Amino acid sequence: MVPSFYKGWRHVFKLDPDREIGDAALEAACLSGTDAILVGGSTGLTFDNTVELLSRIRRYELPCALELSDPSVGVPGFDGYFVPMVLNSARPEWIIGHHAAALRDYGHLLPWESVVGEAYLVLNPASDVARVTEARADIGAGDAVAFSQVADRLWNVPVLYVEYSGAFGDMEWVRRIRAGLRQARLFYGGGIDGPDKAREAAEAADTVVVGNVIYSDLQAALETVHAVKGFHHQ
Ligand code: 1GP
């Protein structure tokens, strides 16, 4: 059975262990009504800064999941683990190589009842994740749909993450991608800076991920929660 801990999530705040967040801001995010906290980042994650952030989030009751992009950051105690693979990376290690090495060395330690694969489609060429993974982010809509369907229909990955990190994406593309999925849940993240964009993303995606604005404009970040959770798909 594929774990289902994330299936009801509509709104998620993504926190980066490598960035500072004060206690008051963390409390506001955790008590905002968001469905979960997702811990992850493209650079600077360590076991220690991840443990520290998890222990601070654990003062609150909401679920907390980790994007496990490096086995050395495999901190136990999260409610769920997403293992990212970058569909449009030019380097096979980001699609399968790192994963095989991690399972060879650490697979026996993983809590499989709470681990799911997460297929990333990276569509902002200027983002850190595009740079780190050498993603071919300047593809057309037809290719974006096709990559998504490889993950969804051929590989049966349960989460497809359309990642525009740092820029607000084309919601028409997100809608098209979602319409072409058979089983995967569509996470959208990138450039949501307040309730208006959050509402647009909520209309196009299943789960809306809000990251950077938590650090730059907490009030705007908090307003995204209601904007997303007040929107219901037909
Ligand atoms: C990043 O998709 C998330 O991985 C959120 O993006 O930081 O641009 O909100 P932003």
GROMACS .gro file of C-alpha atoms and ligand atoms in nm:
model
  244
    1MET     CA    1   0.000   0.000   0.000
    2VAL     CA    2   0.127   0.347  -0.088
    3PRO     CA    3   0.142   0.566   0.225
    4SER     CA    4  -0.130   0.830   0.233
    5PHE     CA    5  -0.017   1.076   0.502
    6TYR     CA    6  -0.015   1.368   0.252
    7LYS     CA    7  -0.339   1.298   0.069
    8GLY     CA    8  -0.561   1.552   0.241
    9TRP     CA    9  -0.308   1.835   0.228
   10ARG     CA   10  -0.424   2.146   0.040
   11HIS     CA   11  -0.179   2.400   0.184
   12VAL     CA   12   0.173   2.340   0.306
   13PHE     CA   13   0.445   2.569   0.434
   14LYS     CA   14   0.794   2.467   0.327
   15LEU     CA   15   1.070   2.552   0.571
   16ASP     CA   16   1.439   2.538   0.497
   17PRO     CA   17   1.666   2.425   0.784
   18ASP     CA   18   1.940   2.645   0.639
   19ARG     CA   19   1.735   2.965   0.688
   20GLU     CA   20   1.666   3.146   1.013
   21ILE     CA   21   1.310   3.165   1.142
   22GLY     CA   22   1.227   3.318   1.480
   23ASP     CA   23   1.005   3.148   1.736
   24ALA     CA   24   0.714   3.387   1.684
   25ALA     CA   25   0.713   3.341   1.306
   26LEU     CA   26   0.742   2.964   1.342
   27GLU     CA   27   0.453   2.960   1.586
   28ALA     CA   28   0.241   3.173   1.355
   29ALA     CA   29   0.311   2.939   1.062
   30CYS     CA   30   0.238   2.626   1.265
   31LEU     CA   31  -0.086   2.765   1.412
   32SER     CA   32  -0.202   2.922   1.083
   33GLY     CA   33  -0.433   2.639   0.984
   34THR     CA   34  -0.194   2.505   0.722
   35ASP     CA   35  -0.216   2.130   0.674
   36ALA     CA   36   0.150   2.048   0.728
   37ILE     CA   37   0.507   2.169   0.737
   38LEU     CA   38   0.738   2.035   0.470
   39VAL     CA   39   1.106   2.054   0.556
   40GLY     CA   40   1.346   2.078   0.265
   41GLY     CA   41   1.588   2.290   0.068
   42SER     CA   42   1.837   2.274  -0.216
   43THR     CA   43   2.156   2.368  -0.032
   44GLY     CA   44   2.295   2.380   0.321
   45LEU     CA   45   2.084   2.103   0.480
   46THR     CA   46   2.262   1.909   0.752
   47PHE     CA   47   2.154   1.645   1.001
   48ASP     CA   48   2.195   1.897   1.283
   49ASN     CA   49   2.000   2.187   1.135
   50THR     CA   50   1.723   1.946   1.030
   51VAL     CA   51   1.697   1.792   1.379
   52GLU     CA   52   1.686   2.138   1.529
   53LEU     CA   53   1.405   2.257   1.303
   54LEU     CA   54   1.204   1.936   1.355
   55SER     CA   55   1.230   1.967   1.733
   56ARG     CA   56   1.101   2.324   1.717
   57ILE     CA   57   0.810   2.229   1.489
   58ARG     CA   58   0.725   1.941   1.722
   59ARG     CA   59   0.598   2.188   1.983
   60TYR     CA   60   0.290   2.209   1.762
   61GLU     CA   61   0.046   1.942   1.660
   62LEU     CA   62   0.049   1.960   1.284
   63PRO     CA   63   0.212   1.695   1.063
   64CYS     CA   64   0.568   1.748   0.953
   65ALA     CA   65   0.736   1.575   0.659
   66LEU     CA   66   1.090   1.577   0.524
   67GLU     CA   67   1.209   1.590   0.166
   68LEU     CA   68   1.489   1.340   0.183
   69SER     CA   69   1.725   1.458  -0.088
   70ASP     CA   70   2.045   1.344   0.084
   71PRO     CA   71   2.071   1.029   0.299
   72SER     CA   72   2.305   1.203   0.544
   73VAL     CA   73   2.008   1.420   0.643
   74GLY     CA   74   1.785   1.120   0.718
   75VAL     CA   75   1.656   1.243   1.052
   76PRO     CA   76   1.413   0.999   1.217
   77GLY     CA   77   1.085   1.113   1.369
   78PHE     CA   78   0.909   1.288   1.082
   79ASP     CA   79   0.549   1.191   1.005
   80GLY     CA   80   0.641   1.124   0.645
   81TYR     CA   81   0.929   1.128   0.398
   82PHE     CA   82   0.926   1.235   0.034
   83VAL     CA   83   1.211   1.110  -0.180
   84PRO     CA   84   1.254   1.354  -0.469
   85MET     CA   85   1.359   1.255  -0.818
   86VAL     CA   86   1.400   1.520  -1.085
   87LEU     CA   87   1.224   1.410  -1.401
   88ASN     CA   88   1.388   1.666  -1.627
   89SER     CA   89   1.740   1.657  -1.483
   90ALA     CA   90   2.015   1.612  -1.741
   91ARG     CA   91   2.199   1.391  -1.490
   92PRO     CA   92   2.080   1.038  -1.425
   93GLU     CA   93   2.199   1.049  -1.065
   94TRP     CA   94   1.919   1.295  -0.982
   95ILE     CA   95   1.663   1.067  -1.146
   96ILE     CA   96   1.779   0.732  -1.013
   97GLY     CA   97   2.150   0.717  -0.922
   98HIS     CA   98   2.150   0.884  -0.580
   99HIS     CA   99   1.839   0.687  -0.491
  100ALA     CA  100   1.990   0.350  -0.573
  101ALA     CA  101   2.305   0.432  -0.376
  102ALA     CA  102   2.096   0.551  -0.080
  103LEU     CA  103   1.882   0.237  -0.078
  104ARG     CA  104   2.189   0.017  -0.103
  105ASP     CA  105   2.344   0.182   0.202
  106TYR     CA  106   2.042   0.293   0.409
  107GLY     CA  107   1.736   0.116   0.270
  108HIS     CA  108   1.711  -0.115   0.571
  109LEU     CA  109   1.673   0.191   0.797
  110LEU     CA  110   1.388   0.359   0.611
  111PRO     CA  111   1.039   0.358   0.768
  112TRP     CA  112   0.877   0.236   0.447
  113GLU     CA  113   0.523   0.277   0.578
  114SER     CA  114   0.578   0.652   0.563
  115VAL     CA  115   0.805   0.695   0.258
  116VAL     CA  116   0.683   0.801  -0.086
  117GLY     CA  117   0.853   0.896  -0.410
  118GLU     CA  118   0.808   1.255  -0.527
  119ALA     CA  119   0.864   1.329  -0.896
  120TYR     CA  120   0.984   1.685  -0.950
  121LEU     CA  121   0.932   1.875  -1.270
  122VAL     CA  122   1.158   2.179  -1.241
  123LEU     CA  123   1.035   2.463  -1.459
  124ASN     CA  124   1.224   2.773  -1.342
  125PRO     CA  125   1.572   2.765  -1.501
  126ALA     CA  126   1.694   3.035  -1.259
  127SER     CA  127   1.615   2.835  -0.943
  128ASP     CA  128   1.875   2.673  -0.717
  129VAL     CA  129   1.715   2.336  -0.772
  130ALA     CA  130   1.747   2.373  -1.150
  131ARG     CA  131   2.111   2.469  -1.115
  132VAL     CA  132   2.200   2.193  -0.868
  133THR     CA  133   2.025   1.919  -1.066
  134GLU     CA  134   2.104   2.062  -1.412
  135ALA     CA  135   1.736   2.047  -1.494
  136ARG     CA  136   1.625   2.114  -1.850
  137ALA     CA  137   1.372   2.367  -1.735
  138ASP     CA  138   1.309   2.547  -2.064
  139ILE     CA  139   1.084   2.279  -2.212
  140GLY     CA  140   0.748   2.334  -2.378
  141ALA     CA  141   0.406   2.253  -2.237
  142GLY     CA  142   0.378   1.931  -2.435
  143ASP     CA  143   0.702   1.803  -2.288
  144ALA     CA  144   0.596   1.913  -1.939
  145VAL     CA  145   0.279   1.706  -1.972
  146ALA     CA  146   0.476   1.411  -2.111
  147PHE     CA  147   0.735   1.414  -1.831
  148SER     CA  148   0.451   1.425  -1.579
  149GLN     CA  149   0.281   1.131  -1.740
  150VAL     CA  150   0.600   0.925  -1.731
  151ALA     CA  151   0.601   0.970  -1.352
  152ASP     CA  152   0.227   0.926  -1.310
  153ARG     CA  153   0.135   0.656  -1.560
  154LEU     CA  154   0.454   0.461  -1.621
  155TRP     CA  155   0.625   0.482  -1.284
  156ASN     CA  156   0.315   0.527  -1.065
  157VAL     CA  157   0.487   0.787  -0.849
  158PRO     CA  158   0.219   0.915  -0.609
  159VAL     CA  159   0.328   1.281  -0.597
  160LEU     CA  160   0.412   1.504  -0.893
  161TYR     CA  161   0.572   1.830  -0.778
  162VAL     CA  162   0.562   2.113  -1.032
  163GLU     CA  163   0.844   2.331  -0.906
  164TYR     CA  164   0.888   2.695  -1.009
  165SER     CA  165   1.078   2.783  -0.690
  166GLY     CA  166   1.131   3.159  -0.678
  167ALA     CA  167   0.894   3.246  -0.965
  168PHE     CA  168   0.519   3.217  -1.011
  169GLY     CA  169   0.449   2.962  -1.280
  170ASP     CA  170   0.208   2.931  -1.566
  171MET     CA  171  -0.114   2.806  -1.409
  172GLU     CA  172  -0.249   2.705  -1.748
  173TRP     CA  173   0.040   2.458  -1.771
  174VAL     CA  174  -0.029   2.335  -1.419
  175ARG     CA  175  -0.394   2.278  -1.509
  176ARG     CA  176  -0.294   2.090  -1.824
  177ILE     CA  177  -0.047   1.876  -1.635
  178ARG     CA  178  -0.302   1.796  -1.365
  179ALA     CA  179  -0.567   1.707  -1.623
  180GLY     CA  180  -0.324   1.452  -1.770
  181LEU     CA  181  -0.258   1.272  -1.442
  182ARG     CA  182  -0.421   0.943  -1.363
  183GLN     CA  183  -0.325   0.883  -1.001
  184ALA     CA  184  -0.059   1.126  -0.878
  185ARG     CA  185  -0.136   1.418  -0.650
  186LEU     CA  186  -0.009   1.745  -0.796
  187PHE     CA  187   0.196   1.966  -0.565
  188TYR     CA  188   0.266   2.316  -0.695
  189GLY     CA  189   0.533   2.544  -0.549
  190GLY     CA  190   0.694   2.868  -0.659
  191GLY     CA  191   0.653   3.242  -0.623
  192ILE     CA  192   0.337   3.252  -0.414
  193ASP     CA  193   0.366   3.589  -0.243
  194GLY     CA  194   0.019   3.637  -0.103
  195PRO     CA  195  -0.346   3.530  -0.119
  196ASP     CA  196  -0.414   3.615  -0.485
  197LYS     CA  197  -0.149   3.388  -0.629
  198ALA     CA  198  -0.229   3.128  -0.365
  199ARG     CA  199  -0.590   3.119  -0.486
  200GLU     CA  200  -0.482   3.081  -0.848
  201ALA     CA  201  -0.250   2.796  -0.755
  202ALA     CA  202  -0.522   2.632  -0.546
  203GLU     CA  203  -0.748   2.630  -0.850
  204ALA     CA  204  -0.483   2.457  -1.063
  205ALA     CA  205  -0.311   2.217  -0.818
  206ASP     CA  206  -0.406   1.967  -0.551
  207THR     CA  207  -0.154   2.087  -0.292
  208VAL     CA  208  -0.007   2.437  -0.276
  209VAL     CA  209   0.342   2.481  -0.130
  210VAL     CA  210   0.438   2.822   0.008
  211GLY     CA  211   0.806   2.880   0.083
  212ASN     CA  212   1.009   3.196   0.055
  213VAL     CA  213   0.738   3.448   0.150
  214ILE     CA  214   0.735   3.306   0.505
  215TYR     CA  215   1.080   3.458   0.544
  216SER     CA  216   1.015   3.782   0.357
  217ASP     CA  217   0.655   3.876   0.448
  218LEU     CA  218   0.503   3.664   0.721
  219GLN     CA  219   0.164   3.836   0.712
  220ALA     CA  220   0.126   3.773   0.339
  221ALA     CA  221   0.234   3.413   0.394
  222LEU     CA  222  -0.032   3.361   0.661
  223GLU     CA  223  -0.298   3.502   0.428
  224THR     CA  224  -0.225   3.227   0.175
  225VAL     CA  225  -0.366   2.963   0.408
  226HIS     CA  226  -0.724   3.077   0.397
  227ALA     CA  227  -0.700   3.162   0.027
  228VAL     CA  228  -0.607   2.802  -0.050
  229LYS     CA  229  -0.827   2.625   0.199
  230GLY     CA  230  -1.130   2.832   0.105
  231PHE     CA  231  -1.103   2.716  -0.255
  232HIS     CA  232  -1.265   2.384  -0.346
  233HIS     CA  233  -1.230   2.201  -0.673
  234GLN     CA  234  -1.558   2.125  -0.845
  2351GP     C1  235   1.025   2.570  -0.310
  2351GP     O1  236   0.823   2.511  -0.421
  2351GP     C2  237   0.875   2.570  -0.306
  2351GP     O2  238   1.072   2.439  -0.318
  2351GP     C3  239   0.818   2.704  -0.277
  2351GP     O3  240   0.866   2.802  -0.367
  2351GP     O4  241   0.995   2.953  -0.218
  2351GP     O5  242   0.908   3.034  -0.440
  2351GP     O6  243   0.751   2.987  -0.248
  2351GP     P1  244   0.880   2.953  -0.316
   0.00000   0.00000   0.00000
